[in-house]
mmCIF file of C-alpha atoms in Angstrom:
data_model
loop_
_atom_site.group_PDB
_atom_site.id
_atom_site.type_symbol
_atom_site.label_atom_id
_atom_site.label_comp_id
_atom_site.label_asym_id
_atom_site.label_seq_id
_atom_site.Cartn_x
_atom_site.Cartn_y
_atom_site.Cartn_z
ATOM 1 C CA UNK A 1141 10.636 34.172 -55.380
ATOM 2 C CA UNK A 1142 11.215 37.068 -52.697
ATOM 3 C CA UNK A 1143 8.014 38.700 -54.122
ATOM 4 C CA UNK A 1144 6.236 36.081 -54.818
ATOM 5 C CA UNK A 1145 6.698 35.175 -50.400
ATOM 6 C CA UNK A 1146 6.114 38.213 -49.760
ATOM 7 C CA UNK A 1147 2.843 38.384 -51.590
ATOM 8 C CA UNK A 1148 1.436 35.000 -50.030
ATOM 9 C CA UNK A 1149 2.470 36.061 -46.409
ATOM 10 C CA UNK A 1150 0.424 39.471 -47.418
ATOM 11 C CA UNK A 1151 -2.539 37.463 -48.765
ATOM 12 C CA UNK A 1152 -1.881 34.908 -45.419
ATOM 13 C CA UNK A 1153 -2.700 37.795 -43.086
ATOM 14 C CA UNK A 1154 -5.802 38.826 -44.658
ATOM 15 C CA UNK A 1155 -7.354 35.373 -43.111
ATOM 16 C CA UNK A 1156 -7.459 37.463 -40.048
ATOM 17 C CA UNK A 1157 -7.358 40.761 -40.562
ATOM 18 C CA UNK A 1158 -10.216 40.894 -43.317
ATOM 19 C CA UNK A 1159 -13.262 39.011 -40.529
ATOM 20 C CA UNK A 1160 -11.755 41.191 -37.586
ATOM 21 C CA UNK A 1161 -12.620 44.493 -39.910
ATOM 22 C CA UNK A 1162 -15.846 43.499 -41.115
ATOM 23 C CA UNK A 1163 -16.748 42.534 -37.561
ATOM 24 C CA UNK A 1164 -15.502 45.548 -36.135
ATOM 25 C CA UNK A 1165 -17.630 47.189 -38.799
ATOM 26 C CA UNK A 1166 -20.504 45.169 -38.251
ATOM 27 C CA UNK A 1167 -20.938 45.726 -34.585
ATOM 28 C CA UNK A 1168 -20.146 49.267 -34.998
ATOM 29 C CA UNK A 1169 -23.186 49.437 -36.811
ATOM 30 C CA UNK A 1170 -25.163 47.923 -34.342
ATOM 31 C CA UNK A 1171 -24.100 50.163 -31.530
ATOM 32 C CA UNK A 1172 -25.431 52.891 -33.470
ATOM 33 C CA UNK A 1173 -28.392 51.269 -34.552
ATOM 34 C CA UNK A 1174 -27.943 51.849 -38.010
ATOM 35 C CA UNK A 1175 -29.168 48.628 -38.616
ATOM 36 C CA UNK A 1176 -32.243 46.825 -37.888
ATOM 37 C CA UNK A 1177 -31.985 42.966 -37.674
ATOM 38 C CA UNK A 1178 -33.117 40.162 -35.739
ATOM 39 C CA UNK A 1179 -31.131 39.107 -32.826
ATOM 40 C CA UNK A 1180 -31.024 35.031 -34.270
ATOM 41 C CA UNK A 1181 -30.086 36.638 -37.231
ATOM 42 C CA UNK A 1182 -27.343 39.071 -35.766
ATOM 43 C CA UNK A 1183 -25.791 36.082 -34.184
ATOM 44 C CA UNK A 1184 -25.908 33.718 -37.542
ATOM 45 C CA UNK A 1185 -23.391 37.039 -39.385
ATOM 46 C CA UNK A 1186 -21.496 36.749 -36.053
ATOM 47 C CA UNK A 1187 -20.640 33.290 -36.316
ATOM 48 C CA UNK A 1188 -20.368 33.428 -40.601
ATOM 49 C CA UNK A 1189 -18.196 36.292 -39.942
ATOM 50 C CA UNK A 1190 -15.726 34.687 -37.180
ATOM 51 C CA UNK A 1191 -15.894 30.893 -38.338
ATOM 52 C CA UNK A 1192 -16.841 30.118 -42.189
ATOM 53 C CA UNK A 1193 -15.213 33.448 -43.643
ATOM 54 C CA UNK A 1194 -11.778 32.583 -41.899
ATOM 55 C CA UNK A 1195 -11.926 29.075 -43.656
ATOM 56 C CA UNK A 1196 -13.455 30.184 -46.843
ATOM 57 C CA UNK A 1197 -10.332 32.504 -47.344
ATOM 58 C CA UNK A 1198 -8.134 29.842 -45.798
ATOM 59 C CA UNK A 1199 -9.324 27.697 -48.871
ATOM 60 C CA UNK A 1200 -8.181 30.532 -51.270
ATOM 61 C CA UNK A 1201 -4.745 30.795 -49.520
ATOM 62 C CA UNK A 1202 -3.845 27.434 -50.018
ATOM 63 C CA UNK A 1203 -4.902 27.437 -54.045
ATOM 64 C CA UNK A 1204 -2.351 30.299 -53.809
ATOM 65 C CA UNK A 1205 0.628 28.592 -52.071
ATOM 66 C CA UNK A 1206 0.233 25.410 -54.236
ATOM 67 C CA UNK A 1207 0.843 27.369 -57.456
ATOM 68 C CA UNK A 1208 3.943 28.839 -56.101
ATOM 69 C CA UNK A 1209 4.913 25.996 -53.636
ATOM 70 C CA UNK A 1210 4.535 22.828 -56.565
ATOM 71 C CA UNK A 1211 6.761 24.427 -59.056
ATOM 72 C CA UNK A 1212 9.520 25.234 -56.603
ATOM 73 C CA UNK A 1213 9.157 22.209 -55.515
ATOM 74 C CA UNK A 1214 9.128 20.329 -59.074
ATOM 75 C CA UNK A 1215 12.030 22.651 -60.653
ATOM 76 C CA UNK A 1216 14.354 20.696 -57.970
ATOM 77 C CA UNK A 1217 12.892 17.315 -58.837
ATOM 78 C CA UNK A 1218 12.367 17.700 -62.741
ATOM 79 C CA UNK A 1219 11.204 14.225 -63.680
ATOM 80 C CA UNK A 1220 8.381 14.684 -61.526
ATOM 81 C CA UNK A 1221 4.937 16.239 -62.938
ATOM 82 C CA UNK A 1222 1.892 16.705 -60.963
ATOM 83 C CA UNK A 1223 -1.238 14.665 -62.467
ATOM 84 C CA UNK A 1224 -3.514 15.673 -59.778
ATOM 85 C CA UNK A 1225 -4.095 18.988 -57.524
ATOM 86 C CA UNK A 1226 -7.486 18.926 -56.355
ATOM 87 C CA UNK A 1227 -9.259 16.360 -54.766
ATOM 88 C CA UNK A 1228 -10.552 13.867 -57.559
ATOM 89 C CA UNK A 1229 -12.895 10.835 -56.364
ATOM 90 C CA UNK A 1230 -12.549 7.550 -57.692
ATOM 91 C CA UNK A 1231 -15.296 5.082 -58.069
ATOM 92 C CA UNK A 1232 -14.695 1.306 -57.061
ATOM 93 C CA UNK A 1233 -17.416 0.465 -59.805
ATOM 94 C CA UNK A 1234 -16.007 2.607 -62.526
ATOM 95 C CA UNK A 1235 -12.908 0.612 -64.938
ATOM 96 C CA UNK A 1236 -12.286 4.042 -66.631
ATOM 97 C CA UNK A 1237 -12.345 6.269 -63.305
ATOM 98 C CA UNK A 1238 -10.215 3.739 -61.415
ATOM 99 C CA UNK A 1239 -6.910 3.750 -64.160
ATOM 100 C CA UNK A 1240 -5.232 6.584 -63.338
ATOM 101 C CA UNK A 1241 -1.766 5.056 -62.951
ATOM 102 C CA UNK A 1242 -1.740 6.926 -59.887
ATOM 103 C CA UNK A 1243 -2.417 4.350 -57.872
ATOM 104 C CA UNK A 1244 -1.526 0.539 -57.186
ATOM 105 C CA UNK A 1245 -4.330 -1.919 -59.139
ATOM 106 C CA UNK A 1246 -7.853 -2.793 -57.914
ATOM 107 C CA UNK A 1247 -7.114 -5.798 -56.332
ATOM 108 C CA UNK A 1248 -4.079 -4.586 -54.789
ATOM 109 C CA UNK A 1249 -6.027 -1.637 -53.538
ATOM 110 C CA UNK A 1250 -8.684 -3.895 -52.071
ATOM 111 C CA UNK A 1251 -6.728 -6.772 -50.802
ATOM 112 C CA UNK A 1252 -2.981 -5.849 -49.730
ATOM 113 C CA UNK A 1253 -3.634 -1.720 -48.978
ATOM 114 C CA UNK A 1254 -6.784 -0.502 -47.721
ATOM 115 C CA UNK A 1255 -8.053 -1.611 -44.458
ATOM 116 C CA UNK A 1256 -10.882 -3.926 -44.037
ATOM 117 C CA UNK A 1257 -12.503 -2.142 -40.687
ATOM 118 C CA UNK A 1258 -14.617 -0.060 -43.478
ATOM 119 C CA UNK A 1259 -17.497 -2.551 -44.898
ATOM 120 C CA UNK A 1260 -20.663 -1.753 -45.746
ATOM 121 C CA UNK A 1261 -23.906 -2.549 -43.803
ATOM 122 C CA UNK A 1262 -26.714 -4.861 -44.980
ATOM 123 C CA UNK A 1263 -28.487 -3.816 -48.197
ATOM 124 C CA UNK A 1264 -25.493 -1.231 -48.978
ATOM 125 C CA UNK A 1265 -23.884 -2.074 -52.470
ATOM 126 C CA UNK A 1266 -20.036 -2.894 -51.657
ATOM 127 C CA UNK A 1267 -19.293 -0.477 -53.923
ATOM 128 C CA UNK A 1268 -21.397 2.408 -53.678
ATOM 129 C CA UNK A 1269 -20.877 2.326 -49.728
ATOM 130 C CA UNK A 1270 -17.111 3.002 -50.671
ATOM 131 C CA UNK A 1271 -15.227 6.201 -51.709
ATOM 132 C CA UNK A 1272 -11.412 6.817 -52.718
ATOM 133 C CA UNK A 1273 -10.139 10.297 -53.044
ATOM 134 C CA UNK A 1274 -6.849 11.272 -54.709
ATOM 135 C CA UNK A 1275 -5.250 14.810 -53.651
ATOM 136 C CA UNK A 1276 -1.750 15.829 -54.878
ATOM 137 C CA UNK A 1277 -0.521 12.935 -57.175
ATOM 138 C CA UNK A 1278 2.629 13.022 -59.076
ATOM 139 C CA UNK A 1279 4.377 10.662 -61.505
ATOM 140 C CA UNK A 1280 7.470 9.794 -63.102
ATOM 141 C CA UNK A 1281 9.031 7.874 -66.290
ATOM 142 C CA UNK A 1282 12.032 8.866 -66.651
ATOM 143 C CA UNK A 1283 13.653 5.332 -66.291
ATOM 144 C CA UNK A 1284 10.887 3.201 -68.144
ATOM 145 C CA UNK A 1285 9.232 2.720 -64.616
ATOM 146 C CA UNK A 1286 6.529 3.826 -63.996
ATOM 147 C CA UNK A 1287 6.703 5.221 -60.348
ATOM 148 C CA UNK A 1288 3.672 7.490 -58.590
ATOM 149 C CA UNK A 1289 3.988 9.443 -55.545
ATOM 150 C CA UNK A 1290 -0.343 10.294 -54.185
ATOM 151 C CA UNK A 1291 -2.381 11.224 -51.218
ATOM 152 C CA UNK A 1292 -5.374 9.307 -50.321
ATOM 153 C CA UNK A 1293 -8.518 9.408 -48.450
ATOM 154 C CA UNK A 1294 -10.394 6.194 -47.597
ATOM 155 C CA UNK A 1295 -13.915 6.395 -46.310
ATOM 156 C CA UNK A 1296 -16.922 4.456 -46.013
ATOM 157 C CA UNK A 1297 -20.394 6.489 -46.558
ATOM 158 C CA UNK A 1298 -22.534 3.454 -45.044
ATOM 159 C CA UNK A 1299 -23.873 3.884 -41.588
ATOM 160 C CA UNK A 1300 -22.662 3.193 -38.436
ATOM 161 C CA UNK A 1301 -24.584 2.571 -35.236
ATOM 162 C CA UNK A 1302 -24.696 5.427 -32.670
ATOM 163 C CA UNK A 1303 -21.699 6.442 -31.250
ATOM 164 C CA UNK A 1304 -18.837 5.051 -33.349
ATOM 165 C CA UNK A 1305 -16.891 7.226 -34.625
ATOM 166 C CA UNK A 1306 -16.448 7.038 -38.475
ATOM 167 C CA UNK A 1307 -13.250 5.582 -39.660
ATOM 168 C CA UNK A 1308 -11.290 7.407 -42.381
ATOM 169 C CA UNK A 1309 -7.702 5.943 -43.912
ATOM 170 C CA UNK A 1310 -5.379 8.414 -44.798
ATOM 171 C CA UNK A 1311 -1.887 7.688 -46.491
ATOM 172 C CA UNK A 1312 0.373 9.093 -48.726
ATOM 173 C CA UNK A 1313 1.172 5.718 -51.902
ATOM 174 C CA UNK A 1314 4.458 5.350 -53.399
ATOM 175 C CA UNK A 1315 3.664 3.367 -56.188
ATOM 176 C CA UNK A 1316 6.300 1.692 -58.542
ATOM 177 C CA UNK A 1317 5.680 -0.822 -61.707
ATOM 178 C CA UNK A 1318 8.951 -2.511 -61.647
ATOM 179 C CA UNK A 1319 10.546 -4.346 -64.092
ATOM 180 C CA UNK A 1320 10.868 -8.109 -62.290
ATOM 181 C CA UNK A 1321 7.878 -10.065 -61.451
ATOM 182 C CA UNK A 1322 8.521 -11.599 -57.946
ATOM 183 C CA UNK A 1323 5.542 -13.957 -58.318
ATOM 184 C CA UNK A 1324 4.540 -13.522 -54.621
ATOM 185 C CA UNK A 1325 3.717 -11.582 -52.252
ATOM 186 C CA UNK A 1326 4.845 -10.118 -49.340
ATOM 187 C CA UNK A 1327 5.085 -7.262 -47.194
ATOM 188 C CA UNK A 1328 6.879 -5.298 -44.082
ATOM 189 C CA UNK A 1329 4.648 -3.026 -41.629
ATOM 190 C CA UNK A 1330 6.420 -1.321 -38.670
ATOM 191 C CA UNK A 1331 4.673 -2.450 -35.258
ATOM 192 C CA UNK A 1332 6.060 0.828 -33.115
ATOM 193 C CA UNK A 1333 3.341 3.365 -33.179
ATOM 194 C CA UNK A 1334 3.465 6.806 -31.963
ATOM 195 C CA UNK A 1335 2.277 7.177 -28.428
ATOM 196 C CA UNK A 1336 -1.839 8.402 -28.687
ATOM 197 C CA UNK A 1337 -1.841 5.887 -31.703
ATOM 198 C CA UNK A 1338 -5.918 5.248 -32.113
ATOM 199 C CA UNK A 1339 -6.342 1.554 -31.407
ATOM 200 C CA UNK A 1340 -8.460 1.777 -34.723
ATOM 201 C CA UNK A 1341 -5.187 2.389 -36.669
ATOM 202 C CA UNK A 1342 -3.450 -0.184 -34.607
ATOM 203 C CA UNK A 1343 -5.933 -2.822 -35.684
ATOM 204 C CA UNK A 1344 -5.663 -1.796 -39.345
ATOM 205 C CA UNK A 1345 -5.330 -4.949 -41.633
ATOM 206 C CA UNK A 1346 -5.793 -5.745 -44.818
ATOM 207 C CA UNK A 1347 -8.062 -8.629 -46.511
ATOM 208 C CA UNK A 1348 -5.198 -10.865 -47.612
ATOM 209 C CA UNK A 1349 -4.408 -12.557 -45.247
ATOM 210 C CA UNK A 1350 -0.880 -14.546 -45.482
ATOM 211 C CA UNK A 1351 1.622 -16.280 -42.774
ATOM 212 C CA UNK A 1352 3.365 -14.429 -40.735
ATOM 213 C CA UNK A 1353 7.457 -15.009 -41.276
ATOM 214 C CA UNK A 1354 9.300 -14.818 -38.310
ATOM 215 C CA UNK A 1355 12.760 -13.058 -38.849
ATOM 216 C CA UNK A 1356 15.235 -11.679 -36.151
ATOM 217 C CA UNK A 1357 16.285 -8.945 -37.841
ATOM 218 C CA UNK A 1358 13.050 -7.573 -38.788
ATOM 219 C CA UNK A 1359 11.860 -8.285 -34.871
ATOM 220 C CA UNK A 1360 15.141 -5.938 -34.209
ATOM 221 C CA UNK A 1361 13.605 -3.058 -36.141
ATOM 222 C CA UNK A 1362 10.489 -3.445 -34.841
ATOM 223 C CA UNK A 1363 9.066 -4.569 -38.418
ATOM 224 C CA UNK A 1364 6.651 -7.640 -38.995
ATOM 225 C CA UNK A 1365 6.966 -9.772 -42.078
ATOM 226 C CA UNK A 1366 3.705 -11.400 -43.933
ATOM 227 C CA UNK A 1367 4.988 -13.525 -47.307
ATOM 228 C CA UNK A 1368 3.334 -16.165 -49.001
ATOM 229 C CA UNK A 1369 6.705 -17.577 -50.187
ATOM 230 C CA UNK A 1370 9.253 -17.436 -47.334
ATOM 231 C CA UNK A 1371 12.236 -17.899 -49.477
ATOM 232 C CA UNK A 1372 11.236 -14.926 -51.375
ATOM 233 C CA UNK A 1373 10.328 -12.586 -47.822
ATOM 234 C CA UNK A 1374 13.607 -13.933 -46.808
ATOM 235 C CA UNK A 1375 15.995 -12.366 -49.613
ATOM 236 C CA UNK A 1376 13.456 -8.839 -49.303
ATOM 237 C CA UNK A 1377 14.553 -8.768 -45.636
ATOM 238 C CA UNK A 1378 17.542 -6.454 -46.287
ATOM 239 C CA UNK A 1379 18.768 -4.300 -43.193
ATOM 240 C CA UNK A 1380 18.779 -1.510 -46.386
ATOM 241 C CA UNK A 1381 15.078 -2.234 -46.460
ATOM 242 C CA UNK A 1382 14.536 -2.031 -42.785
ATOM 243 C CA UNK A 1383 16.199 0.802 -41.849
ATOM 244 C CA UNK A 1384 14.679 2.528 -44.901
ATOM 245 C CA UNK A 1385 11.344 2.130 -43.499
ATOM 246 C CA UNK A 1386 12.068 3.399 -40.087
ATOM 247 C CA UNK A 1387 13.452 6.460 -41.584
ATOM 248 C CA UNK A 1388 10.706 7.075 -43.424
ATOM 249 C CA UNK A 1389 8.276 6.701 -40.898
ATOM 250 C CA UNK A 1390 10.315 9.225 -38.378
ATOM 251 C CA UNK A 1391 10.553 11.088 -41.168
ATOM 252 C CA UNK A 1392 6.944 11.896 -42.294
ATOM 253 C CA UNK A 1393 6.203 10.879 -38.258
ATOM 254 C CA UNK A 1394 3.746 8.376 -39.797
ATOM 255 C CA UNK A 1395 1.833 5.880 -38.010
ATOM 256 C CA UNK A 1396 2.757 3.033 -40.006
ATOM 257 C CA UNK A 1397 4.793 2.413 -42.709
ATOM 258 C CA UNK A 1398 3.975 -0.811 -45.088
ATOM 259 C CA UNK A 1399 5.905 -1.967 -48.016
ATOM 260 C CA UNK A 1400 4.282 -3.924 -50.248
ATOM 261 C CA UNK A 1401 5.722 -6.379 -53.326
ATOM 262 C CA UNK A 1402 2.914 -7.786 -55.031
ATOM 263 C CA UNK A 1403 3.794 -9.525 -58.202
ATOM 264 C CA UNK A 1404 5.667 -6.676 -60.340
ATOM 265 C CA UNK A 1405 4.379 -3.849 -57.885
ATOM 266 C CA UNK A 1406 6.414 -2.008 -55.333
ATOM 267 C CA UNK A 1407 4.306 -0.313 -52.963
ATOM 268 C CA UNK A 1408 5.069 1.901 -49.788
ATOM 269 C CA UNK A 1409 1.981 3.139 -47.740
ATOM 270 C CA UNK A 1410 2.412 5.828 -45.229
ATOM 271 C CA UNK A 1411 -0.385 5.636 -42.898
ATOM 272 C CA UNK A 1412 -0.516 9.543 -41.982
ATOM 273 C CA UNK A 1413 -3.060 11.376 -40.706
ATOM 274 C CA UNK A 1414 -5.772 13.579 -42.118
ATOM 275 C CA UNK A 1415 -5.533 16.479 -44.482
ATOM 276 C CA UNK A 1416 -5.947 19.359 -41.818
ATOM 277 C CA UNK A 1417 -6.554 23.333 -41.888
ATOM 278 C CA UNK A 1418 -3.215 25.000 -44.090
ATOM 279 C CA UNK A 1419 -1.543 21.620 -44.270
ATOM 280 C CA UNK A 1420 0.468 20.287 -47.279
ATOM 281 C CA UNK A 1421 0.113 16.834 -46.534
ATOM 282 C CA UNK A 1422 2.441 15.426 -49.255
ATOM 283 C CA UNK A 1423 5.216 17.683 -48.006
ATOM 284 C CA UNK A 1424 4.410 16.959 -45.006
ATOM 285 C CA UNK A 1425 4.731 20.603 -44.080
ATOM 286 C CA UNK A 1426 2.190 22.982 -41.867
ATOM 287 C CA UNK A 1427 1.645 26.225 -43.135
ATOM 288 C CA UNK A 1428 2.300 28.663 -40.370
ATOM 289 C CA UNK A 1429 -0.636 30.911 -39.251
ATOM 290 C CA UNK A 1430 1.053 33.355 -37.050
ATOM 291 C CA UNK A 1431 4.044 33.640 -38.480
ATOM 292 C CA UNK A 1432 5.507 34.188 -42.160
ATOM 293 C CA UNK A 1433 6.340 31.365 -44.956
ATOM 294 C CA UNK A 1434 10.178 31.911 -45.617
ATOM 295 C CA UNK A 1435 12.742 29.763 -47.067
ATOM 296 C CA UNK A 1436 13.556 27.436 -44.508
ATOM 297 C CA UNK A 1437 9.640 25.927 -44.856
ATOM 298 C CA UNK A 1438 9.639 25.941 -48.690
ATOM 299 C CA UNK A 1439 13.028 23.667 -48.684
ATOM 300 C CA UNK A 1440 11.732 21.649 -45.926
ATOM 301 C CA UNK A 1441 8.818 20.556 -48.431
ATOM 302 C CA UNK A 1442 11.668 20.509 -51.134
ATOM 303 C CA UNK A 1443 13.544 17.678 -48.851
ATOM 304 C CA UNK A 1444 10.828 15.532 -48.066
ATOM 305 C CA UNK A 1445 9.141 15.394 -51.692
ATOM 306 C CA UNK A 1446 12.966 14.090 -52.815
ATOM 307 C CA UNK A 1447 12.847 11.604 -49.938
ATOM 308 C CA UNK A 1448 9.780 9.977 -51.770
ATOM 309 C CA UNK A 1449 11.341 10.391 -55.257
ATOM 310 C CA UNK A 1450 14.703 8.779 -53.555
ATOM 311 C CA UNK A 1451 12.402 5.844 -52.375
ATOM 312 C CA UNK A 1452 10.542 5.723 -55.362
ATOM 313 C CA UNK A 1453 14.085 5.602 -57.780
ATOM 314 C CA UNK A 1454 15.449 2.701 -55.118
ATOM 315 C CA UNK A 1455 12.884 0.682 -54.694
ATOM 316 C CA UNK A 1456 13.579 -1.634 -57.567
ATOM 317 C CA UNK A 1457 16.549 -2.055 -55.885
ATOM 318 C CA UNK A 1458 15.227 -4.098 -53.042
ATOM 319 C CA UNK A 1459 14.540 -7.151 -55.240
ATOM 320 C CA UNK A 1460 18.094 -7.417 -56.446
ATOM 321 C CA UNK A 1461 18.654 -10.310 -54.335
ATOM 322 C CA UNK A 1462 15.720 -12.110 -56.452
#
């Protein structure tokens, strides 16, 4: 493993040190004329050379960590496998694209999960206007459950008038097929949002629509309640549940956190935010660009990938009351 750090923070400096040499080089050339080119053309290397060739390599990099990052990872969680590395697509219109397993139902998708802010304009097929994306998903049977643990992207590809910015849904699913049918459904969303919260992700809701149940204790933790059986939403409302949720929203420093019991689905959505230059979003972990990847960062992503898989194992757990 020593090597194998050592050989990533190598290939990590190259980012940088590889486009400062060739523009050094490049601009030596110049000076001494030993090159003849356009100026439009001179400036179009310039900016290939200091902005795509940085990010092209960056791309590289990150295949690089994942091969050594996922296994360490894994070996300490061995009932977990990874399904899916690079970014897959699914279609809403496709049965055989859409069962992964990965990923709650269809119409749990559609109705209790993703947000309805993203519709499609007149004369845009519902379904061709939408897109799902899948990027690191992971699952687990080691109990007869089947539990998932998978990054998603949410985007609409219809247009929007001028000036509105285009609204993207980004969230890491905990998905869990559990063994007791509740036949309801119900679910917690924290209501404290980080401070610089877009209001678009503060207005976030889903298509079902179902009565709001008023409970102290979930008011206390700062947690609203939406059932359409209020006995049931009342013997969910555990203080194990609540404080559960706020943890792993601090945790992950997620926007929201929703937990969603559908029928025989346990579902927990971390509303993050969006898969950004050297970031591991399932780890939750930023890969450091000025400094080197050590231990400390590679059992940081170790810890937070068993705080899903701890989630995922207790959820069932939540419905014992039921």
């Amino acid at each position: 493993m020593i090597q194998e750090l050592k050989k990533l923070n190598r290939e990590k400096n190259k980012i940088f040190i590889y486009p400062i040499i060739i523009l050094i080089a490049f601009i030596s050339l110049l000076v001494y004329k030993v090159i003849h080119i356009k100026p439009d053309l001179i400036l179009a290397i310039l900016l290939l050379i200091i902005v795509v060739l940085p990010l092209f390599m960056s791309y590289f990099f990150i295949r690089k960590v994942e091969k050594i990052l996922v296994p360490y990872v894994l070996s300490q969680c061995p009932d977990w496998k990874m399904i899916v590395s690079v970014r897959k697509n699914i279609q809403f219109n496709k049965k055989d694209q859409w069962n992964t397993e990965l990923i709650p139902p269809k119409e749990i998708m559609l109705s209790a999960i993703l947000p309805i802010y993203i519709v499609p304009i007149v004369n845009v097929s519902f379904f061709d206007s939408l897109t799902l994306s899948l990027k690191n998903a992971f699952s687990c049977d080691n109990d007869s459950l089947t539990k998932a643990i998978t990054q998603i992207q949410y985007i609409s590809k219809a247009e929007r008038r001028r000036g509105e910015p285009l609204l993207q849904f980004y969230a890491g699913i905990i998905t869990i097929k559990n063994s007791k049918n509740l036949g309801s459904i119900t679910y917690f969303q924290t209501n404290n949002y980080p401070n610089g919260t877009d209001k678009n992700i503060i207005k976030e809701k889903s298509e079902l629509e179902l009565p709001k149940i008023e409970l102290a204790e979930a008011n206390q933790h700062d947690i609203d309640v939406y059932s359409n059986d209020k006995n049931v939403a009342e013997k969910l409302a555990t203080p194990e549940l609540f404080s559960t949720i706020q943890n792993i929203k601090q945790q992950f420093n997620s926007y929201y956190v929703k937990a969603v019991f559908y029928n025989d689905y346990i579902i927990f959505v971390l509303r993050n935010d969006r898969w950004g230059f050297l970031k591991y979003p399932t780890f939750s972990i930023q890969i450091p660009l000025f400094k080197n990847i050590d231990y400390p960062l590679l059992e940081q992503a170790v810890n937070n990938f068993k705080l899903l898989t701890d989630l995922a194992n207790q959820a069932p757990e939540f419905t014992k009351n039921i």
